[in-house]
């Protein structure tokens, strides 16, 4: 190699070093800025998640996907049952998210009652992947300070953990827009319930579509673990199918996978999916999500049904209810 060629190589590595240094400074600077915004006032979903994971206190927790988030009014259950209640559901998730969060929550607090909303697409593969991404976005900012989150991350989303340990900015990339815009819907005002307003339901009632979906066989294992860990802690579990506004169907591959587990462990299961009381277009924001008109009506009916059931069949839990009145 000539002297001139050596000189070019040295210049190249100098430029590369300067670029790496600039990227490092930029990453740390922006990362620490977003860390400040995040810690000063976390987005609502982060606040709800952090509460459930770190400071759970309520007697009743509601889990599930967006059907749970928008369909179960926490305050209605609290008023009817005489127990404190928090909606811990999360959009774009499935049983994987519920199982991971409940596993960690039980290390600190065992509620008296858990309501789990399941959907007819509970075990669809892309829902499993979406749950991992949601968990990553919620846990990654804490992986350097929370050993439990780090352990979960290494098992479920190791690539994201690796990237976040190299880059401070990477830890907050999914929160950049809400942190900058400050656009927030405060879930704590409604104890985790997040209403949606109005209705987008138009035209003919659609059929339930699950053709062409791929299903994750591990989902039923997460579901079974969710059931057994609650039973081991003597926590009452009730599994619900909440209302739809689609053409009536009786089952799906997901339901076929989960129902044997429900029967095996004698889990109470209530199906309101096509109850005529709620099968009304103006109760729905879209064809699967109740709106702010339908959710309180459904929640009142479910809470009343639960109260009657406890009075008849679960006097031990009823005594807990009465002790709070």
Phi, psi and omega in degrees: 000130180287166179298322180295320178295320177297320179298318179296320179296316180297316178299320179300314182290329175297314179297319179297318179296316179298317178298315180298319179295317179297317179297321178297313180296316180298316179299313181293320182295307179294321180299316180292328176296312180290329175297319177298312179299319182296315183285330180291313178207091182297152174302155186304319180295324177294317179300315181296315180298313181298324178296312182296323183279327190247327184227046182291132182227340190289158179280328184235133175235138178252127179238158178148189182272206180298334176297327176284314183304315187263352188248349185241111183273106187306317185293332176293316178294320179298315182293321184282319185269344182073025180232148173292146188217142177222133177272108183258017178294165181211131178300149175063030178233175175217205187298333177302310180299312181300318182293316181295313182294317180295322179302317180285321181297322182293344175292337184247331189202134175250111179288171177276330185214137174236129175251122180245117175271122176249153179245168180286357175238031186301325186257012178298138188300319183291338174289325176296315180294321178296322178297320179296319180293320178296313178300320179298314182297330182275329186264329186306319180300345185248007189293336180277349183240346183237110183292330178294317178296321179296318179298314179295316181299317179298329181279322189256324183218066185297326180295318179294323178295316180300314181296320182290332178284338176274326188235126176291319181298324181301331182293339186240012187297328180281351182250004186302309184297309179297329179290324181280319184277335183071012179290118187218140167246113189283100181293337183288338177296334181242022180052047175095339178287136181235100183288150169241144192249147177078192181215136175252009183288122181218160173070198181290151179292125183283159173276153174293128184249114171227009178288138179084355179284146171256147187241143181265116184290342180283345182300320181292333176292320176296320179296315180296320178296319178302315180296310187289325181290327176290319178296324178296331179266005180060039177261128179293127178241132174232125180261133186234143160252115181275170189295150171239161169234067178225173176299138188299136173229160184253331181203180179201166177304323178295312180295323177298327180283326187269329185299321177300327179289320177301316180289320182302319184257010176055045179278136178291130184230127181237127184248109177250015191303323180230032176297125184300338180298331184247000185276066184225132186302320184284359174272353189242138172285315169221196188284352180234351184242125174293146177263189184290350173269317183282325184299314179296326180290314177297316182298320180295319179293313181296314181299320178295317178298320179295318180300315179296320180296317179295320179298329183268320192239348185223073183294332179296314178290325179299321179296327175293321177297313184295331180290344180263355185274000000 
